[in-house]
Tab-separated table of C-alpha atoms and ligand atoms in Angstrom:
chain	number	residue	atom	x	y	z
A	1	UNK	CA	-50.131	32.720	9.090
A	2	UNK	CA	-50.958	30.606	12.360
A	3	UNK	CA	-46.974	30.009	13.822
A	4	UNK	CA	-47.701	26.984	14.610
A	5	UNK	CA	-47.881	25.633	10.967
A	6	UNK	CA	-44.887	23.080	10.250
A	7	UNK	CA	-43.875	21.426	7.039
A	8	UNK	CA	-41.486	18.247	7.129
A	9	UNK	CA	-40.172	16.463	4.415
A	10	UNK	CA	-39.004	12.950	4.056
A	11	UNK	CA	-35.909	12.570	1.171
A	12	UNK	CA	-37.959	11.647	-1.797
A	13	UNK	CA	-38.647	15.223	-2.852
A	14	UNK	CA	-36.856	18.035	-0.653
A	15	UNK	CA	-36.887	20.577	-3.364
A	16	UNK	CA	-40.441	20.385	-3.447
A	17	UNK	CA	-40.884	20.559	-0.268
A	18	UNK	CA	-38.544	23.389	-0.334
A	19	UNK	CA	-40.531	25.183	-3.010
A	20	UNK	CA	-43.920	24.984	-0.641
A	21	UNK	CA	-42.071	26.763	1.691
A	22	UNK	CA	-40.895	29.390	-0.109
A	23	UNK	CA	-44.224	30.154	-1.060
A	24	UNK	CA	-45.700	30.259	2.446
A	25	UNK	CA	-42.614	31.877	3.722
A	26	UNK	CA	-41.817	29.475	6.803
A	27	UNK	CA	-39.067	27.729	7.258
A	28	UNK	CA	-38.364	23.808	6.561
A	29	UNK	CA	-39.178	21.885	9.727
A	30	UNK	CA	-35.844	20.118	10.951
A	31	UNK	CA	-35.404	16.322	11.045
A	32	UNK	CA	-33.003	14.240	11.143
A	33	UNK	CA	-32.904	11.333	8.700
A	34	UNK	CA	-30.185	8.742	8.255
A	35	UNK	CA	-29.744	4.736	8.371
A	36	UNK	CA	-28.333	2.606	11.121
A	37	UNK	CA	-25.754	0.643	10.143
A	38	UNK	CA	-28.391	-2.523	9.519
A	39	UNK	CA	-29.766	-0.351	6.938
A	40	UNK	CA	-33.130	0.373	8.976
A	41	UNK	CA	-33.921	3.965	8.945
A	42	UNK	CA	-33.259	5.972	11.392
A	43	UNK	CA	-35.177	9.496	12.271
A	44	UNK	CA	-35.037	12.087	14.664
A	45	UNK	CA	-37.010	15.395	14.974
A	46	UNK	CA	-35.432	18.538	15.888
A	47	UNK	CA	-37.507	21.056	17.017
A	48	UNK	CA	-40.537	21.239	19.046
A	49	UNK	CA	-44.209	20.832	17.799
A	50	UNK	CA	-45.594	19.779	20.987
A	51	UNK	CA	-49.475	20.884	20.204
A	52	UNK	CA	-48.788	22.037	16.551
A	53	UNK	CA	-50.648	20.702	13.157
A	54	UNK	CA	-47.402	19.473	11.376
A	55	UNK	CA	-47.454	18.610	7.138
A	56	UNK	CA	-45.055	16.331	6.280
A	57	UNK	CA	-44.261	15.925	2.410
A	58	UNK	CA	-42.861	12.941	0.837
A	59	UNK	CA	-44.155	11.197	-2.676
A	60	UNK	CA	-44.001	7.451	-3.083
A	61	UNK	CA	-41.665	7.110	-6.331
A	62	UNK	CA	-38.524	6.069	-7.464
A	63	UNK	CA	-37.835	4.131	-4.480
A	64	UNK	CA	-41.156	3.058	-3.022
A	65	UNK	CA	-40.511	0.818	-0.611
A	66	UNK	CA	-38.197	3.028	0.761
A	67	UNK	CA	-39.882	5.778	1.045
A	68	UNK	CA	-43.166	4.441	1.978
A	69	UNK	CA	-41.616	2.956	5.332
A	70	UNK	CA	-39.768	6.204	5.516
A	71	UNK	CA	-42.880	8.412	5.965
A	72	UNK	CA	-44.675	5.543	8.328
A	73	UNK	CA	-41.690	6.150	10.603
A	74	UNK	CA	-41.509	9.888	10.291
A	75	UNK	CA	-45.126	9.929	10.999
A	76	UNK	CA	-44.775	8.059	14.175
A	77	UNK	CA	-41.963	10.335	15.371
A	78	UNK	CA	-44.049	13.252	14.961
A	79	UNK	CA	-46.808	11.501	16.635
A	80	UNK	CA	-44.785	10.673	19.856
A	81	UNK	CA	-43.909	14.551	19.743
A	82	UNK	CA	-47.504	15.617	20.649
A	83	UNK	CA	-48.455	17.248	17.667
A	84	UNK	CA	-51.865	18.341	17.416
A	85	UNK	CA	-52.487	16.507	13.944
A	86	UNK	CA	-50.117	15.147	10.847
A	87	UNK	CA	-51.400	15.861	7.368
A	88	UNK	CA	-49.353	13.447	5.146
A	89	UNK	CA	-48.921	15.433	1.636
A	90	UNK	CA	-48.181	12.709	-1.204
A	91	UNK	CA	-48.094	14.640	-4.329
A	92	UNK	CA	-47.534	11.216	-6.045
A	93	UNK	CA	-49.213	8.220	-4.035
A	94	UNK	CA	-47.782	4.815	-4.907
A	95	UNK	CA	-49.349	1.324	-5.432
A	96	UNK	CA	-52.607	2.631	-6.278
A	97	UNK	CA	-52.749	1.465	-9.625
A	98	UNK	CA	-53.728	-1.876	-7.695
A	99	UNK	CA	-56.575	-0.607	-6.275
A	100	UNK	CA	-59.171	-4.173	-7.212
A	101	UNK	CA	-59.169	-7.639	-7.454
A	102	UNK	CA	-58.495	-7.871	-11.453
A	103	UNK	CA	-57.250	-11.005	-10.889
A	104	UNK	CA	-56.944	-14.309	-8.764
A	105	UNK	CA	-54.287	-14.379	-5.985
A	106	UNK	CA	-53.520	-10.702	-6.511
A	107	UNK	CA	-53.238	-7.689	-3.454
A	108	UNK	CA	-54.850	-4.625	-3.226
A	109	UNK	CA	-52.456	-2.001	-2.346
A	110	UNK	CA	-53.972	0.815	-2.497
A	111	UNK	CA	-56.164	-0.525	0.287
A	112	UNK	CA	-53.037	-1.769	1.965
A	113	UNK	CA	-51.223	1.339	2.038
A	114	UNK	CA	-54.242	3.771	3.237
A	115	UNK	CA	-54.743	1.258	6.032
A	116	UNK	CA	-50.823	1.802	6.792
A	117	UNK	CA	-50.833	5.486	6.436
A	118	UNK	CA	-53.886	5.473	9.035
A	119	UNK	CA	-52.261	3.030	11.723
A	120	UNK	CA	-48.830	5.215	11.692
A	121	UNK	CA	-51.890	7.984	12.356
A	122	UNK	CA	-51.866	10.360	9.955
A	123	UNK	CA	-55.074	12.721	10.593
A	124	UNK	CA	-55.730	13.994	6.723
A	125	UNK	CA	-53.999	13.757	3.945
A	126	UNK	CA	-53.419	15.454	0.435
A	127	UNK	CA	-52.874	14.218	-2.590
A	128	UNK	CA	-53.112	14.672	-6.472
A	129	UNK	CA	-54.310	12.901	-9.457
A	130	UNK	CA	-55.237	9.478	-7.608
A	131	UNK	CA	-54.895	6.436	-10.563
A	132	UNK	CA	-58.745	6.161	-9.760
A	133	UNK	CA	-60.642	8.506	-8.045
A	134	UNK	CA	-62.534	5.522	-5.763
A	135	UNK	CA	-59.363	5.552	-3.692
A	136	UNK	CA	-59.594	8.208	-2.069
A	137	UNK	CA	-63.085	6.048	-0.307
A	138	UNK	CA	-60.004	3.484	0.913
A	139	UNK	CA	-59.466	6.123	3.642
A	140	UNK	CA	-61.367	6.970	6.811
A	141	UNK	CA	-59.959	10.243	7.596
A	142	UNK	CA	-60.303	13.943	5.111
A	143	UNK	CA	-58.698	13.470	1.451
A	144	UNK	CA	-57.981	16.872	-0.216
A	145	UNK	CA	-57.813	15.300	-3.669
A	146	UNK	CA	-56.389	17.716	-6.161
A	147	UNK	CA	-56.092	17.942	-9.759
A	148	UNK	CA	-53.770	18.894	-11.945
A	149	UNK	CA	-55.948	19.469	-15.452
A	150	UNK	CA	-56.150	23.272	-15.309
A	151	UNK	CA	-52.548	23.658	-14.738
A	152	UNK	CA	-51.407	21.108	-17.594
A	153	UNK	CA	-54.588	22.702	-19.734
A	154	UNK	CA	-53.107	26.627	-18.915
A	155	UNK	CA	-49.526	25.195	-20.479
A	156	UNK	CA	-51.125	23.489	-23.186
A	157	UNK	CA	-53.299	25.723	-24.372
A	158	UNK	CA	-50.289	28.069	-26.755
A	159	UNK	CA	-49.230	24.706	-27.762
A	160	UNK	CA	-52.203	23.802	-29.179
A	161	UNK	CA	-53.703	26.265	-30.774
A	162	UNK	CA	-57.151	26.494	-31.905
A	163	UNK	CA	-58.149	24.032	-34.304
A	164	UNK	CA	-57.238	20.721	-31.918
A	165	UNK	CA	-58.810	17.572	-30.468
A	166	UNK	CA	-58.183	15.935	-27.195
A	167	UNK	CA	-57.668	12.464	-27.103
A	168	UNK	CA	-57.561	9.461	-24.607
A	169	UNK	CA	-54.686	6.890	-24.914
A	170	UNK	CA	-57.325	4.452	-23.365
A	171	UNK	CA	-60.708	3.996	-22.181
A	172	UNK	CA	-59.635	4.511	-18.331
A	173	UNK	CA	-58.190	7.765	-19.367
A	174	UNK	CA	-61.728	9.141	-20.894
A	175	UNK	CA	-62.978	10.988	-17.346
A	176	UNK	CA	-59.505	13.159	-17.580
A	177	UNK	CA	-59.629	13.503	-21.305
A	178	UNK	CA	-63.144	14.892	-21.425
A	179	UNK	CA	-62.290	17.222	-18.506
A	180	UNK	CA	-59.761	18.620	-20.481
A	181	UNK	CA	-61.675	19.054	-23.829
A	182	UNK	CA	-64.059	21.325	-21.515
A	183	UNK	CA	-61.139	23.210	-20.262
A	184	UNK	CA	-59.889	23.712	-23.952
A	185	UNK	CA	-63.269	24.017	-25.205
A	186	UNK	CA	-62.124	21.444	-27.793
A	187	UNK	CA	-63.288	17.869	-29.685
A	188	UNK	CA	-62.782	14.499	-27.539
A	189	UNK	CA	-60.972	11.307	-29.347
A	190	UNK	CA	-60.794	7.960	-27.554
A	191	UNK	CA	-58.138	5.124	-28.907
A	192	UNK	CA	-59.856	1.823	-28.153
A	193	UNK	CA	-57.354	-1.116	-28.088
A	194	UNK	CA	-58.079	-4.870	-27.967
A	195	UNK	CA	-55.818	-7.143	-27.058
A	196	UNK	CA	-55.617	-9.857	-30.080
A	197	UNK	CA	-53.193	-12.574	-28.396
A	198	UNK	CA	-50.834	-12.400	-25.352
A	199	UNK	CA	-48.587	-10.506	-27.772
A	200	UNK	CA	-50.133	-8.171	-30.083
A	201	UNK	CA	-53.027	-5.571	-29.650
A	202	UNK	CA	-55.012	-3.679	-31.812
A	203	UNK	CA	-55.465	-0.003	-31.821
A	204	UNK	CA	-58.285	1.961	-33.271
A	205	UNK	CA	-58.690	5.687	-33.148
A	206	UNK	CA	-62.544	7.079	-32.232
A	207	UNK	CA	-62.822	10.231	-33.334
A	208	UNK	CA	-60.996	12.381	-35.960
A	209	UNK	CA	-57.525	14.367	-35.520
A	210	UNK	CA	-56.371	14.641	-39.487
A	211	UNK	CA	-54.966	18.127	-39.606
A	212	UNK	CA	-55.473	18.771	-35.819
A	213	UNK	CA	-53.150	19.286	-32.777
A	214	UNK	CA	-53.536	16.928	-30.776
A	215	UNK	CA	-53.461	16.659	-26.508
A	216	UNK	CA	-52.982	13.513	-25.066
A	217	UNK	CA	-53.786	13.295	-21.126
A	218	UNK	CA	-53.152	10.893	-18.704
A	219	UNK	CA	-52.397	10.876	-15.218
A	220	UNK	CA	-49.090	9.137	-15.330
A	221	UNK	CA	-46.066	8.537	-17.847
A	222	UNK	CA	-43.973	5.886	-16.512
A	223	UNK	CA	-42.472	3.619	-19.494
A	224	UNK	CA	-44.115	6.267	-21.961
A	225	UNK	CA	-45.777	3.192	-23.936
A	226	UNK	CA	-48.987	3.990	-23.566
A	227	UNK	CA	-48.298	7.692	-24.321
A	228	UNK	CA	-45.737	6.456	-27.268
A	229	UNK	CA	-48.308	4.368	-29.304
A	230	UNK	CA	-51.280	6.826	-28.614
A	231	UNK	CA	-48.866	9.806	-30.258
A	232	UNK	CA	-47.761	7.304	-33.337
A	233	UNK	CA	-51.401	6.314	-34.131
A	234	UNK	CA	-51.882	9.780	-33.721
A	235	UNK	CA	-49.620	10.633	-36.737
A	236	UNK	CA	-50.311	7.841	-38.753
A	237	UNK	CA	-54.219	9.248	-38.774
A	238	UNK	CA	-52.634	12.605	-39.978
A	239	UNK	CA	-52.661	14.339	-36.463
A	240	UNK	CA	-50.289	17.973	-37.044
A	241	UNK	CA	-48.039	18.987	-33.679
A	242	UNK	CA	-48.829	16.353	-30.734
A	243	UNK	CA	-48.301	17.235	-27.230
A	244	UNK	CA	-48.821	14.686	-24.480
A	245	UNK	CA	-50.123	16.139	-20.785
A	246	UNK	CA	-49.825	13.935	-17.621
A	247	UNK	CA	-49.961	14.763	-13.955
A	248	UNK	CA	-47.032	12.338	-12.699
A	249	UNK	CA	-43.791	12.006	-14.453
A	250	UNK	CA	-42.491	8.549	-13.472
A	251	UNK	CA	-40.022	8.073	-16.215
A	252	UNK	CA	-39.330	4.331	-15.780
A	253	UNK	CA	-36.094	3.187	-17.041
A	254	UNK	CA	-35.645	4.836	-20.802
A	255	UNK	CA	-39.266	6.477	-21.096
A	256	UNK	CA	-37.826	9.604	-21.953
A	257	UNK	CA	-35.731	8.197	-24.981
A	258	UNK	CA	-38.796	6.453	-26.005
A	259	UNK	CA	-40.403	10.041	-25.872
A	260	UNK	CA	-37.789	11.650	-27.694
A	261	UNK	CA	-37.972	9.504	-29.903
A	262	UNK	CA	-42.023	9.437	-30.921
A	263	UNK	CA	-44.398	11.312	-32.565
A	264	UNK	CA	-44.574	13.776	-29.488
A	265	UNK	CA	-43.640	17.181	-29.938
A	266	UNK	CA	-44.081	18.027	-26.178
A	267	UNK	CA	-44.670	16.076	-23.090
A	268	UNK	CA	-46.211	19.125	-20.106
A	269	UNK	CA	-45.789	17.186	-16.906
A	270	UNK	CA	-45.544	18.320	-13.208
A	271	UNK	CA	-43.252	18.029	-10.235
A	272	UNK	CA	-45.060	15.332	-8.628
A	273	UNK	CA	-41.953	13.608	-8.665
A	274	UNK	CA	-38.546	14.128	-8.185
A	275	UNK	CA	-36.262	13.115	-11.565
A	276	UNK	CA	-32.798	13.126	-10.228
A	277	UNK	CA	-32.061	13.312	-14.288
A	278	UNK	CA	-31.790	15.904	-16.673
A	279	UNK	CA	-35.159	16.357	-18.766
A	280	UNK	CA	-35.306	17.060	-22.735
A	281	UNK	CA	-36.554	20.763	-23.577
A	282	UNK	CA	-39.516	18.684	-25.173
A	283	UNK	CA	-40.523	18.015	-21.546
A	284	UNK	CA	-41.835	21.335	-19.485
A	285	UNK	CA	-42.206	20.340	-15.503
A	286	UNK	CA	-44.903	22.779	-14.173
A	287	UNK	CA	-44.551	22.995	-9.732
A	288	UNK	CA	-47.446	21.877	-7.807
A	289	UNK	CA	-45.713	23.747	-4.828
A	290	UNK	CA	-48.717	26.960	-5.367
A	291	UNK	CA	-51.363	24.431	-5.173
A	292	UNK	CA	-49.861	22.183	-1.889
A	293	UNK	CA	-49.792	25.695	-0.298
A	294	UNK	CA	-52.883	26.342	-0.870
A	295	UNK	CA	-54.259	23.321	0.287
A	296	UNK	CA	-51.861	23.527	3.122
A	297	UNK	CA	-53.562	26.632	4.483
A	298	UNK	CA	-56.992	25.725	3.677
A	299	UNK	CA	-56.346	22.806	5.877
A	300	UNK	CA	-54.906	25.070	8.804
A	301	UNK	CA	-57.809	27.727	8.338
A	302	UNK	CA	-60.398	24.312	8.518
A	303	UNK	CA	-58.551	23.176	11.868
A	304	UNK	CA	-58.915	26.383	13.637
B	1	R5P	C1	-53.031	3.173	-16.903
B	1	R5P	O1	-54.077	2.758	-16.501
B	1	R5P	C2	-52.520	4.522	-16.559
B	1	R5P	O2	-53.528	5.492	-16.609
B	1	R5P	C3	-51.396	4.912	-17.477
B	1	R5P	O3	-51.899	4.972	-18.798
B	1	R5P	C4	-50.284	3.907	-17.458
B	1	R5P	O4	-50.008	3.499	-16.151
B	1	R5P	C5	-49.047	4.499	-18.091
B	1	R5P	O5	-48.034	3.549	-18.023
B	1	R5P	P1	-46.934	3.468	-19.161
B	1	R5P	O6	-46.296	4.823	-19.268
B	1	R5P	O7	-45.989	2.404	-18.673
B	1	R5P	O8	-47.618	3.070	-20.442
């Protein structure tokens, strides 16, 4: 391992972070972080990385605002340390579900925020599971875009069983759903909905599950509804067991009560995100922190 490899981490997900490290064996790059007494935030680095290719870790959830800034400011401090290059590792990136114009008068923040992470001057960055893969094209500098459907599909799979369908909560999550019926080797599903008035829609299953398992992917859970009605129809079409797969765990307010109390029988999610809660035994976390090493030395052997 090249010595001069450094990983930082902002204060949205230090055990991650601390994870990563214990898998590449290096220690946890020292910074500083704190407030001033306006509430700005404040940030100091510790050590020297004059010359070095630094990581610095930090997912955009819970607190996004927050911890958004909090990286752009890290970022810079690394910067005006001389380091060689700054790979920004998001395991979760934030505001990219607004990544077009769906409607009048409305941003683009997916846009937004690559355009921030570049100006701060971050050199490459990795990521997982974007909300739509065209993001990654919002950047000018190297994406390492992973994916998290082998892992979830490796956790699923005893779950399951044999005789089982995969099925999308909604047409957007079809491209994830069909990857993971290839991984499975099992039938696809699609729930079509269609919105009837501003208050009711309409959901219709495509596909079969009576007297299947069931696996329903997506890439994130935050208030579970989406996850919560697919599972119900689900059952009401005579689905058996029903387990529910997604990349990012958001759990918005009381998602995993709603989850609890569904028709799923497991939720598989990974450590994308930090939840400062106690999860369920229904819910199994699986760590990213194998694949971000990978990556992580991938990107060193590439620089060299
Ligand atoms: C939607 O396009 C996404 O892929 C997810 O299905 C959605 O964001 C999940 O949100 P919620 O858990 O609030 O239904």
């Amino acid at each position: 391992m090249n010595k001069s490899l450094k990983l930082f981490a902002g204060s949205s997900h230090l055990k991650l972070a601390q994870e990563v490290c214990g898998e590449l064996k290096i220690d946890l790059g020292r910074l500083h972080l704190d407030r001033f007494p306006d509430g700005e935030t404040s940030v100091q680095v510790l050590e020297n990385v004059r010359g070095c290719d630094v990581f610095i870790l930090q997912s955009i959830a819970g607190e996004p605002n927050h911890y958004l800034f909090e990286l752009l400011i890290i970022i810079d401090a690394l910067k005006r340390s001389s380091v060689r290059s700054v790979t920004a590792i998001i395991p979760y990136l934030g505001y990219c579900r607004q990544d077009r114009k769906n409607k009048p008068g409305v941003p683009i923040t997916a846009k937004l925020v690559a355009n921030v992470l570049a100006t701060a001057g971050i050199t490459n960055l990795i990521t997982f599971d974007l909300h739509a893969d065209q993001a990654e094209g919002f950047f000018e500098i190297s994406v390492d875009h992973l994916h998290c459907q082998k892992l979830l599909c490796d956790f699923a799979r005893e779950l399951i069983g044999e005789r089982c369908a995969v099925v999308a909560p909604d047409i957007g999550s079809i491209k994830i759903a069909e990857h993971m019926a290839r991984i499975l080797n099992t039938g696809l599903a699609v729930i079509k909905k269609e919105r009837l008035n501003s208050f009711d829609v309409s959901m219709s299953l495509i596909g079969d599950v009576r007297d299947r398992n069931v696996l329903i992917p997506d890439d994130l859970c935050s208030t579970a509804g989406t996850l919560v009605s697919a599972a119900n129809l689900c059952q009401e079409l005579g689905a058996k067991k029903i387990v529910a797969a997604v990349t990012h765990g958001l759990f918005v307010g009381d998602a995993i009560e709603r989850i609890e109390l569904s028709a799923i029988d497991h939720l598989i999610t990974t450590d994308t995100i930090d939840v400062r809660r106690g999860v369920p035994a229904s819910i199994k976390r699986v760590s990213v922190a194998v694949l971000i090493a990978e990556a992580m030395k991938n990107q060193q052997a590439s620089q060299e």
